[in-house]
Coordinates of C-alpha atoms and ligand atoms in Angstrom, one line a residue:
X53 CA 126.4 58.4 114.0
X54 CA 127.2 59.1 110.4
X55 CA 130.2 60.8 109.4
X56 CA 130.1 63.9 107.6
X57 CA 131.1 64.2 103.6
X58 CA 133.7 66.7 103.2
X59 CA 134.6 67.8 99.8
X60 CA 138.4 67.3 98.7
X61 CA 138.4 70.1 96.3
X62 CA 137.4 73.3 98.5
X63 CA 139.4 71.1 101.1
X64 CA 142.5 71.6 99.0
X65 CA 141.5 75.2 97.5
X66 CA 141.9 76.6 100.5
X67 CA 144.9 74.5 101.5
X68 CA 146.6 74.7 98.4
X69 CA 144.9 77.2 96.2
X70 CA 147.8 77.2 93.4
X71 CA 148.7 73.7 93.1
X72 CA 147.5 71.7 89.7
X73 CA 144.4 69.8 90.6
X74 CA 143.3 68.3 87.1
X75 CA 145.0 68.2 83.3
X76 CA 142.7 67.6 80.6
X77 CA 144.6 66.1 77.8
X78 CA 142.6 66.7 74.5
X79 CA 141.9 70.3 74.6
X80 CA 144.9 70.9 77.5
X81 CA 143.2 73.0 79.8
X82 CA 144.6 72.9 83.2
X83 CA 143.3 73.8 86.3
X84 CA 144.5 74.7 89.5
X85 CA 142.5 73.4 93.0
X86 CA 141.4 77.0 93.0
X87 CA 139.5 77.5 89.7
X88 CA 138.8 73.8 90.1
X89 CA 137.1 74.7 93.1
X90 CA 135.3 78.3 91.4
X91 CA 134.1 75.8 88.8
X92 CA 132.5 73.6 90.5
X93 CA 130.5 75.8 92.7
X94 CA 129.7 77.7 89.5
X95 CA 128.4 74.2 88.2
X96 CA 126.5 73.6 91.1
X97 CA 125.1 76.7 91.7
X98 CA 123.8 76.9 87.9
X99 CA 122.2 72.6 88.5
X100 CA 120.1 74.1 91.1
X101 CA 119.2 77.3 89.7
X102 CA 119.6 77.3 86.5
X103 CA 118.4 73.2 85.6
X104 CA 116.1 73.2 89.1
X105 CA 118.4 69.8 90.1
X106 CA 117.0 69.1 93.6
X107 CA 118.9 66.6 95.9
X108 CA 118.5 63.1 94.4
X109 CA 117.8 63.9 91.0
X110 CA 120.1 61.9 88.7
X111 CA 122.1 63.9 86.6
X112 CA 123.3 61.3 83.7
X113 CA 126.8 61.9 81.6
X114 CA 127.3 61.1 78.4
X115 CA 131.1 61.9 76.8
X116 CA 133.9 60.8 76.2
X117 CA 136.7 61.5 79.1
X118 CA 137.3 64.6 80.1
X119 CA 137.8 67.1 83.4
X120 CA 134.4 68.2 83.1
X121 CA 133.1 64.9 83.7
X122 CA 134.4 64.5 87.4
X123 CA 133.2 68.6 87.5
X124 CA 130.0 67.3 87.3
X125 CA 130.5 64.4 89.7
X126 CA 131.7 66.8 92.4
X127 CA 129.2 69.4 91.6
X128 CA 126.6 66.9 92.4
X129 CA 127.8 66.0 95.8
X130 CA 127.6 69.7 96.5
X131 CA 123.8 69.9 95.6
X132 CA 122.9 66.2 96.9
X133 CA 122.2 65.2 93.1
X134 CA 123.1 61.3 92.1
X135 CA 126.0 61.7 89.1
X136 CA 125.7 58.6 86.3
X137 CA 128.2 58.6 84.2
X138 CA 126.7 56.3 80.5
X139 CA 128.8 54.0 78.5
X140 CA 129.0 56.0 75.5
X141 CA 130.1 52.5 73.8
X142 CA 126.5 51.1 74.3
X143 CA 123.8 50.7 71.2
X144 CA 121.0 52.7 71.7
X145 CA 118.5 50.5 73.6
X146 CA 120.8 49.3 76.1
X147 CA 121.3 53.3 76.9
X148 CA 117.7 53.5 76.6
X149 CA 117.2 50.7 78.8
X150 CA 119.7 52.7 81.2
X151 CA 118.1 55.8 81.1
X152 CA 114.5 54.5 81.6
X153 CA 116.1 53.2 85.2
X154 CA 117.8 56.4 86.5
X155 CA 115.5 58.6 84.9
X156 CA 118.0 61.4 85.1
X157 CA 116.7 65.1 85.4
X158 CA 119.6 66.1 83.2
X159 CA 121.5 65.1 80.4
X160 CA 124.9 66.4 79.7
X161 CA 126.3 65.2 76.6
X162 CA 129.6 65.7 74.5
X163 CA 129.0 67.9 71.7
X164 CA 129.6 64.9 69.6
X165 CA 126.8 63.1 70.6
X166 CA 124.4 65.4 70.5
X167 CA 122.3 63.7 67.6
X168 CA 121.9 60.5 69.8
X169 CA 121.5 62.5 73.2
X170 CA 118.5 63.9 71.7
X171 CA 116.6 61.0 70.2
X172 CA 117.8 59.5 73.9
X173 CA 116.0 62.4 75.5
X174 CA 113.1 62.3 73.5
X175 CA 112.5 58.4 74.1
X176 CA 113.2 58.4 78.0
X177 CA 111.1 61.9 78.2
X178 CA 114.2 63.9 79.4
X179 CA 113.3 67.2 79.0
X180 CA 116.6 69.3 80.0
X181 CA 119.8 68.6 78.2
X182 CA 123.6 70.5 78.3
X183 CA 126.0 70.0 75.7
X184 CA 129.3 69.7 76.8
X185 CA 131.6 73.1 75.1
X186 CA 130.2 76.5 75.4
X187 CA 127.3 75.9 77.3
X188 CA 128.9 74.1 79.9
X189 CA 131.9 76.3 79.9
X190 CA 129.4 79.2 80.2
X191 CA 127.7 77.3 83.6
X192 CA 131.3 77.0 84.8
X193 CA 132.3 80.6 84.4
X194 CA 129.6 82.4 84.7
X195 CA 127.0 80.6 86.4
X196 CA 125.7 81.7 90.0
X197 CA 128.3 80.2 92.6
X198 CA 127.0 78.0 95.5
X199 CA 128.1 79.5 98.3
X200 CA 126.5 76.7 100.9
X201 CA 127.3 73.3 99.8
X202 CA 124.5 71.0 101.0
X203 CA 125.2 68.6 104.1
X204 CA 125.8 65.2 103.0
X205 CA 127.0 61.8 104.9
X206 CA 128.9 59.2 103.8
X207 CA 126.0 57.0 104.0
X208 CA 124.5 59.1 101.3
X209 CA 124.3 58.4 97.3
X210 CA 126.9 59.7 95.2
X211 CA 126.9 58.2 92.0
X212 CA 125.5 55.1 90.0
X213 CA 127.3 53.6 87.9
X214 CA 126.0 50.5 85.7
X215 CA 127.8 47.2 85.3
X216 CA 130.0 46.4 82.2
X217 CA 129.5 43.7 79.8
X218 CA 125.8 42.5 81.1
X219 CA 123.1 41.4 79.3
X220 CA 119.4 41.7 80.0
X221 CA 117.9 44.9 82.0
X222 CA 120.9 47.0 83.3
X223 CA 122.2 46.8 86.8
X224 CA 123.3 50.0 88.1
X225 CA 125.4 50.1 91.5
X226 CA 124.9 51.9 93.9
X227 CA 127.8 53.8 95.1
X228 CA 128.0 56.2 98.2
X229 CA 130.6 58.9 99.2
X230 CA 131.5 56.5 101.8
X231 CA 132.7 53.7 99.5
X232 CA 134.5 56.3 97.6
X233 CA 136.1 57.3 100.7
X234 CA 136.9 54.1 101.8
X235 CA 138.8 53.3 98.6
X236 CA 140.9 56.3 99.0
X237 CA 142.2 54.9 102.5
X238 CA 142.9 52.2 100.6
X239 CA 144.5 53.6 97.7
X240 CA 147.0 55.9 100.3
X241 CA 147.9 53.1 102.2
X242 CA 148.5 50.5 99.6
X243 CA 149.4 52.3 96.2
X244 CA 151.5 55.3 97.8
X245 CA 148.6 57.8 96.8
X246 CA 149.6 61.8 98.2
X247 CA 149.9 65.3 97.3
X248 CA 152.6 64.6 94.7
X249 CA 151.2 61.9 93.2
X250 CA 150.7 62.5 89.3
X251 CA 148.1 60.1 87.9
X252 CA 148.0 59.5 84.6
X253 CA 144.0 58.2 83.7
X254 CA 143.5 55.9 81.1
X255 CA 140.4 53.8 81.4
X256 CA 136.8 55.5 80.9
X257 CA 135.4 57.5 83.9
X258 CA 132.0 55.4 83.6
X259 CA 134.2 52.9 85.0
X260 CA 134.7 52.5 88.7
X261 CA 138.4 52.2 87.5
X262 CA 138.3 55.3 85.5
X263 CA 136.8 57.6 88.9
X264 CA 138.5 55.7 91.8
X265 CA 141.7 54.3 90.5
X266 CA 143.1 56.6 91.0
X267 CA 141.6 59.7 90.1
X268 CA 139.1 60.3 92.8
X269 CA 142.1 59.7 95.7
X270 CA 144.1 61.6 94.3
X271 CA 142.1 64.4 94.3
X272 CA 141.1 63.7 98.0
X273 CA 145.1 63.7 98.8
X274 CA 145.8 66.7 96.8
X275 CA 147.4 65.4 94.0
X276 CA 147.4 65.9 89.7
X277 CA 144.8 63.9 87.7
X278 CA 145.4 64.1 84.2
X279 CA 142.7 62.5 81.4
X280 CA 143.2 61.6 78.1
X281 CA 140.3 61.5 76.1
X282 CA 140.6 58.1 74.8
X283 CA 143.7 55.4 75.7
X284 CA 146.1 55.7 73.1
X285 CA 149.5 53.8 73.8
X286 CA 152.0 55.7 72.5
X287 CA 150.5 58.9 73.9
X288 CA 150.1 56.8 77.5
X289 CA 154.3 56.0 77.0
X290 CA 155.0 59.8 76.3
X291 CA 153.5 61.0 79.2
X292 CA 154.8 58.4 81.1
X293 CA 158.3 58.5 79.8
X294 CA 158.3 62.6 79.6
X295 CA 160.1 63.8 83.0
X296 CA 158.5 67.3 83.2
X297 CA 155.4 65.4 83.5
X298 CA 156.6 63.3 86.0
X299 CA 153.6 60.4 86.1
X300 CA 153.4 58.1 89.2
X301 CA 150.1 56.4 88.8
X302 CA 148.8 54.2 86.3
X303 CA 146.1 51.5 86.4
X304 CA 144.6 49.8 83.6
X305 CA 143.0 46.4 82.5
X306 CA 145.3 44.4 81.0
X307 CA 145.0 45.4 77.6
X308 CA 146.4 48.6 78.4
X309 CA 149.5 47.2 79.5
X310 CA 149.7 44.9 76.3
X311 CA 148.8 47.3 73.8
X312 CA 151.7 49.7 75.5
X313 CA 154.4 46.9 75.3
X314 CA 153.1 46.1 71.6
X315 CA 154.0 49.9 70.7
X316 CA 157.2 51.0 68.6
X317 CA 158.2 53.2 72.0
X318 CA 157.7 50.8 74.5
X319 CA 161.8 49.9 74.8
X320 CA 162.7 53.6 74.9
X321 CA 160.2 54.5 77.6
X322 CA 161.7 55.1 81.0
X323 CA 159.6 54.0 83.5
X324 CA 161.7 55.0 86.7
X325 CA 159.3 57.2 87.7
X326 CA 156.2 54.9 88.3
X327 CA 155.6 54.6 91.8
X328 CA 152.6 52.5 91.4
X329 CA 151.6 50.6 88.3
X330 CA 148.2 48.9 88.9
X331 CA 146.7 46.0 87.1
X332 CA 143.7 44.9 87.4
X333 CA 140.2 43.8 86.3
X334 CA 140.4 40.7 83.8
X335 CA 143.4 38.0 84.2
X336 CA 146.4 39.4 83.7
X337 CA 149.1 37.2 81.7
X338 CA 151.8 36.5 83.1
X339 CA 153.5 37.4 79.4
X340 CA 152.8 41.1 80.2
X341 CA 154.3 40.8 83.4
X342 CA 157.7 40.1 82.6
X343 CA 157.6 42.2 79.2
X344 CA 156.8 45.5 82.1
X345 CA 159.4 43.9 84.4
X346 CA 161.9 44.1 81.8
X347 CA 161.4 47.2 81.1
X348 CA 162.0 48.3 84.8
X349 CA 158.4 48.7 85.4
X350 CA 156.8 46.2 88.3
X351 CA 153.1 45.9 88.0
X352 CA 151.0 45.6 90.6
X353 CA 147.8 43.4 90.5
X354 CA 144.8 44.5 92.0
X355 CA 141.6 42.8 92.4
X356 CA 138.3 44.9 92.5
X357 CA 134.6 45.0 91.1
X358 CA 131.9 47.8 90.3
X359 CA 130.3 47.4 93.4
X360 CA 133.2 47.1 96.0
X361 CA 134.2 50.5 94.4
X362 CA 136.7 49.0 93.8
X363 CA 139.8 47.9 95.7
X364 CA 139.4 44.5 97.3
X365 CA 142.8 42.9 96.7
X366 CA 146.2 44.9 96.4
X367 CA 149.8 42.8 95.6
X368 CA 152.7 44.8 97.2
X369 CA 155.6 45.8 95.4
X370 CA 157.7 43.4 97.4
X371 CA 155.8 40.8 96.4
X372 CA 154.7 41.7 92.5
X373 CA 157.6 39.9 91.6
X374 CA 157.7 36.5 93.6
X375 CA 154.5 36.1 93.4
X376 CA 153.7 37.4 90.4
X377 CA 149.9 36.0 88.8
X378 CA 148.4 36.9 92.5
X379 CA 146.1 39.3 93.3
X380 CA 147.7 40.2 96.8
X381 CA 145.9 40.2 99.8
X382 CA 142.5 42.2 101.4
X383 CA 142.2 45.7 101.7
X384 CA 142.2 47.0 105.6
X385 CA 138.5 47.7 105.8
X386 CA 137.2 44.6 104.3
X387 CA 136.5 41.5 104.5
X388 CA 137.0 38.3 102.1
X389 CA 136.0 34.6 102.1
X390 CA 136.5 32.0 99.9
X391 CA 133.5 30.2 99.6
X392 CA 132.1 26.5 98.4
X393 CA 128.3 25.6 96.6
X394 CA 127.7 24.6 100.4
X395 CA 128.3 28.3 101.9
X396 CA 131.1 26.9 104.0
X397 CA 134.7 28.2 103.6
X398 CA 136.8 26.0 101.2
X399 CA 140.0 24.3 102.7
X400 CA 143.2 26.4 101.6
X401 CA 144.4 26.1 98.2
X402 CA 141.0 24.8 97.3
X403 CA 139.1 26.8 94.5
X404 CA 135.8 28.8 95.8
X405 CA 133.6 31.8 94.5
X406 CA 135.4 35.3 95.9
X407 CA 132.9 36.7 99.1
X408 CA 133.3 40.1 100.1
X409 CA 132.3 42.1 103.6
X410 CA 132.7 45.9 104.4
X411 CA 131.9 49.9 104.1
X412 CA 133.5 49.4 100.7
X413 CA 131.0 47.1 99.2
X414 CA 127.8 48.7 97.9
X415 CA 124.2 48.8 99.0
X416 CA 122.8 47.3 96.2
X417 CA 121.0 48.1 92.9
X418 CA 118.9 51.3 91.9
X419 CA 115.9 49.7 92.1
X420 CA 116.2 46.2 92.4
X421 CA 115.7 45.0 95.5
X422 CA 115.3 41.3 93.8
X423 CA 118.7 41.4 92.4
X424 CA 120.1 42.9 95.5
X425 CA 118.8 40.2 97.5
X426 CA 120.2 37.5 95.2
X427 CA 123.9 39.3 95.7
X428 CA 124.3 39.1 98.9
X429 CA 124.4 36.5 102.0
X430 CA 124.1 37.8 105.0
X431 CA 125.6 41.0 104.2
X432 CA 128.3 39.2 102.3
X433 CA 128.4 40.0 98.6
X434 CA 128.9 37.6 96.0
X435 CA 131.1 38.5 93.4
X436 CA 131.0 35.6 91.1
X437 CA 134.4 35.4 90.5
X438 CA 136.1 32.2 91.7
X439 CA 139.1 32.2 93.1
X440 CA 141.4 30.6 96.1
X441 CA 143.7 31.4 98.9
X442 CA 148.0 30.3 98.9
X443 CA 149.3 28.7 102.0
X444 CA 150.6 32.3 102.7
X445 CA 147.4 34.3 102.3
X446 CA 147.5 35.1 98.6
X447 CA 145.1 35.7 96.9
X448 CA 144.7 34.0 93.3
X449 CA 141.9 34.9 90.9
X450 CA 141.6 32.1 88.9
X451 CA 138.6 33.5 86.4
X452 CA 135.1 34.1 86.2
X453 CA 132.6 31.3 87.3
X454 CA 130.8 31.9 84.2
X455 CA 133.8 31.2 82.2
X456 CA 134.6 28.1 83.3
X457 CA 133.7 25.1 81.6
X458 CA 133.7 21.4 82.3
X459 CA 135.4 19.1 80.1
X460 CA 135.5 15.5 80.7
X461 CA 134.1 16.0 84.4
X462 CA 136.9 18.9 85.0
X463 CA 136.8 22.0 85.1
X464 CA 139.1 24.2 83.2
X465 CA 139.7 28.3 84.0
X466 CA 139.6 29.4 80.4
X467 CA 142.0 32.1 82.0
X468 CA 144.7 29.3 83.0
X469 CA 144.7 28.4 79.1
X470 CA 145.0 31.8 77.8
X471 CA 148.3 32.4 80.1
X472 CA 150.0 30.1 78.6
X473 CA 148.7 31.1 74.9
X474 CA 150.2 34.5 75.5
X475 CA 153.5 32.7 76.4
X476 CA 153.4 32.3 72.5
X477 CA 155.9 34.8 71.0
X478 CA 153.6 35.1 67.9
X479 CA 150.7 35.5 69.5
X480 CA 149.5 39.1 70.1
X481 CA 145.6 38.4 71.7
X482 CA 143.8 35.5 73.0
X483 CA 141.2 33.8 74.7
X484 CA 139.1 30.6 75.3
X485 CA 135.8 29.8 75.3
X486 CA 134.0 26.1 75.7
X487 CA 132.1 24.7 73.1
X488 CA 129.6 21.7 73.4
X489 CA 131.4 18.6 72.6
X490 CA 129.6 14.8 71.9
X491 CA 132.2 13.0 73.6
X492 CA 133.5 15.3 76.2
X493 CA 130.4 17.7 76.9
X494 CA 132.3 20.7 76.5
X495 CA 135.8 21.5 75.0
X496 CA 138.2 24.4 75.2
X497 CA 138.6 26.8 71.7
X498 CA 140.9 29.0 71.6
X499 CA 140.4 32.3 69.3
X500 CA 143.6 34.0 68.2
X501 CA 145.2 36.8 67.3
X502 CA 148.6 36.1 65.6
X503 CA 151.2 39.5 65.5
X504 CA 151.3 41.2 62.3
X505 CA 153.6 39.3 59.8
X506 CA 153.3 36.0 61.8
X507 CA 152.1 33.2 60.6
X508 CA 150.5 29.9 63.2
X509 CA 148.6 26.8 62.4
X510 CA 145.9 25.2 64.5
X511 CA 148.3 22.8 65.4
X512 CA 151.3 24.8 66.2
X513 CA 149.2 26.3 68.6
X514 CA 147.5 23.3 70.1
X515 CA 151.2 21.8 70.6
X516 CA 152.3 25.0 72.3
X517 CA 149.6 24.5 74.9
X518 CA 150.2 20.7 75.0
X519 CA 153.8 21.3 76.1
X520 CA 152.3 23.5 79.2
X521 CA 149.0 21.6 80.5
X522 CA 147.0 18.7 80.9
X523 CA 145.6 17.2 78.3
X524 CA 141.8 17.8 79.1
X525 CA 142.7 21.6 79.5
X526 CA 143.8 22.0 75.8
X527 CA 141.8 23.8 73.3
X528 CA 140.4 21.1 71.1
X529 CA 140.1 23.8 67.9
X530 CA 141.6 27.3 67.3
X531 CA 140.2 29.9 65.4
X532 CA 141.9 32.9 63.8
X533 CA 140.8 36.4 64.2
X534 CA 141.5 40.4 63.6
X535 CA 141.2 40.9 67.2
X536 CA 139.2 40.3 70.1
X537 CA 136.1 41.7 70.4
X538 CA 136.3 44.2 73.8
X539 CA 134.0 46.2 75.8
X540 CA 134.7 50.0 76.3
X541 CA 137.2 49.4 79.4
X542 CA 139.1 47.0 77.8
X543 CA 138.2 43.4 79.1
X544 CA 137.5 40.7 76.3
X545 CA 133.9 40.2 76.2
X546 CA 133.5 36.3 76.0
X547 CA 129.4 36.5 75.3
X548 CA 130.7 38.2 72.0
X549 CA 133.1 35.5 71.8
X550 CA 130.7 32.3 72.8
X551 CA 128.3 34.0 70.0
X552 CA 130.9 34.6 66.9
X553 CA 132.6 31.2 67.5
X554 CA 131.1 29.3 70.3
X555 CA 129.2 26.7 67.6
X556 CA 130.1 23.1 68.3
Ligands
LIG684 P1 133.7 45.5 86.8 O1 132.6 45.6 87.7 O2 133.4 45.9 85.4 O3 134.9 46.3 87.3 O4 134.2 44.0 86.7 C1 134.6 43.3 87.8 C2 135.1 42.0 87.4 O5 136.4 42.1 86.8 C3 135.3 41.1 88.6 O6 134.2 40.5 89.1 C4 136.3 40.1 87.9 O7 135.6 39.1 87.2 C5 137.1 40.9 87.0 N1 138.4 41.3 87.7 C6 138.7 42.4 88.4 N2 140.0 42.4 88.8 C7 140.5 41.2 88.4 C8 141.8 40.6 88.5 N3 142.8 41.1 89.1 N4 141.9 39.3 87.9 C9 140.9 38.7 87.3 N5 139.7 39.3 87.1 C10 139.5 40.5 87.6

């Protein structure tokens, strides 16, 4: 039997009509479950009226953050309609390429990017478009409200949402109410989420971290989810240090938590009220770790991807600490398996690609069926990532199999490297690709940011690393850089990287 999809914001409109639902940051409009609820129905009435959006149309997204965007999301699971939310960071044919695979019976774009929406539209042959502002606010307001949202299960599509940082034709995910649901049992149980929880959103919501954590569970538990437009780190310590405010959530990639502790008001900020910092999605440093630990803030590492939606791994907060640089341990309702090149299990401690099992993980890819099929073995996804397994169950995630390279017959975690870079007190960013070598076949380089009125030599930094690792894991040459190129949630993208400074 399938299980029913309920919505969480008419759930809580009628259980708490008065109590602050969503904070948009920019333009500070806030919104109680209530109207939350008024505009959603308003929305959803005016898709299927107003833009004829049947169930299963795709209606695509294109802005910047804001509360409208998850409006639009929940609007859609009223009506049946499949919400994809674009990477507004994207050139035009990747978005192009994106578009030609949804084919989305709407477009809603950000005022701002209503030049570029329209040549979109005009090369995918999208004929209806809604710019974000006073035509969305009039579909909002004044729009016909549905009074019968249709029945859905949690079996049935919610949203798509294509992968970051991939090259080629674009994979979108395909995500269902269920694995949204699924995550928020998740995120109750392991990250404290609940009625008071205040969560501040940082990362983009065309990100599965931006929607689900912790935005979408804490709108299922009742809480306040408040969007800033774009990250900005001072703003992000304000909030978090501001006690009418009164933030408890936070997740972000790493580069959120670095570019926060890099800030002028890091050392003033009181973090006392954090109930659950989460960090997650690229290696995390153990550098920023202690700088946030310092500072009376513990984060929490959590492992996830796309298409588990995301939580797979959660660290506890009696654990962030001694074993900090883990990932934790499995969600509840999944299943993990470290696994060798021979699809056995690896021995423990041993270092495997990262298998994953459970009503969390997605069905596949809008139409793909190729690439599905490639993902998964027998019903375990693949999730590339390699990674292995302490003598007490924790999880390590040592870096992407891509990344690693092979240098003298071993294999070096570029990841491993660029832990111990950031242990440099002048260094602010950096990572490490391999490069073809004659004598080795492939070397470590390291490309580095140094902090502003530092100065570093190659070999000041080579010696740093020799003083931490074996020999063949040392960066051979080190180039010097403005910063590091990064996609739109944050993560270093190393094909950027292995193309800029990857020559031999
Ligand atoms: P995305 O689908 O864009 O969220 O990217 C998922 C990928 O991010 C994973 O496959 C990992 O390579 C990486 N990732 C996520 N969480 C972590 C983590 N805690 N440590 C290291 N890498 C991570």
């Amino acid at each position: 039997m399938s299980i029913p999809y309920y919505d969480c914001i008419a759930h809580h409109a009628m259980r708490q009509p008065g109590s602050l639902a969503a904070v948009d940051l920019s333009t500070e409009r806030r919104h109680s479950y209530r109207a939350l609820d008024e505009r959603i129905a308003r929305l959803a009435g005016s898709l299927r009226s107003q833009w004829d959006i049947a169930a299963g149309d795709r209606v695509a997204v294109l802005a910047p953050n804001s509360t409208d965007t998850f409006e639009v999301q929940l609007a859609c699971g009223r009506i049946g309609a499949i919400f994809v939310p674009l990477n507004w960071r994207l050139a035009g044919p990747e978005l192009h390429a994106i578009l030609g695979d949804c084919a989305p019976a709407l477009l809603i774009h950000d005022a701002e990017f209503a030049d570029r929406a329209r040549d979109l539209a005009r090369g995918c042959g999208i004929t209806r478009m809604v710019a974000l502002g006073p035509e969305f606010e009039r579909m909002a307001l004044d729009g016909p409200a549905l009074d019968q949202p249709m029945a859905a299960t949690l079996d049935d599509v919610s949203t798509i949402l294509y992968t970051s940082g991939t090259t080629g034709r674009p994979k979108g995910a395909i995500i269902t109410h269920g694995m949204n649901f699924w995550n928020t049992v998740h995120s109750i149980s392991l990250a404290g989420v609940g009625r008071s929880s205040v969560f501040l959103g940082l990362l983009p919501l065309f990100h599965t971290g931006g929607l689900n954590v912790f935005a979408y569970p804490v709108f299922q538990a009742g809480g306040t989810v408040m969007i800033m437009r774009s990250f900005d780190p001072g703003e992000a310590l304000r909030l978090i240090g501001d006690p009418s405010v009164g933030v408890t959530h936070l997740f972000g990639v790493p580069a959120n938590f670095q570019f926060m502790a890099q800030h002028p008001g890091f050392r003033e900020t009181d973090m006392s009220r954090l109930v659950f910092a989460g960090v997650g999605g690229a290696p995390t440093p153990d550098a920023i770790l202690r700088t946030w630990q310092d500072q009376g803030a513990v984060l929490q590492q959590g492992y996830g991807m796309t298409e588990t939606s995301p939580l797979v791994l959660v660290l506890d907060r009696q654990d962030a600490v001694r074993k900090a640089g883990s990932a934790g341990k499995p969600v509840l309702h999944g299943q993990t398996r470290v696994v060798g090149d021979d699809g056995a299990d690896v021995a423990p401690r041993a270092v495997g690609e990262l298998w994953v099992k459970g009503p969390h993980v997605t069905q596949g890819y809008w139409n793909q069926p190729e690439v599905t099929e490639a993902a998964f073995s027998d019903g375990w996804l693949h999730t590339g990532d390699a990674a292995l397994v302490d003598d007490e169950g924790f999880y390590f995630i040592v870096d992407r199999w891509k990344d690693m390279y092979i240098s003298g017959g071993e294999n070096v975690y570029p990841a491993e490297v660029e832990n111990v870079l950031y242990q440099h007190e002048q260094i602010a960013e950096a990572a490490v690709i391999g490069v073809t070598d004659a004598r080795w076949g492939q070397v470590g380089r390291a490309i580095v940011v140094v902090k502003p009125g530092c100065e570093l030599s190659e070999d000041a930094v080579i010696g740093h690393c020799a003083a931490n690792l074996a020999r063949y894991k040392l960066p051979q040459s080190v180039v010097f850089t403005e910063a590091l190129p990064r996609n739109a949630t944050g993560k270093v993208h190393k094909p950027t990287l292995r193309r800029s400074f990857g020559e031999s």
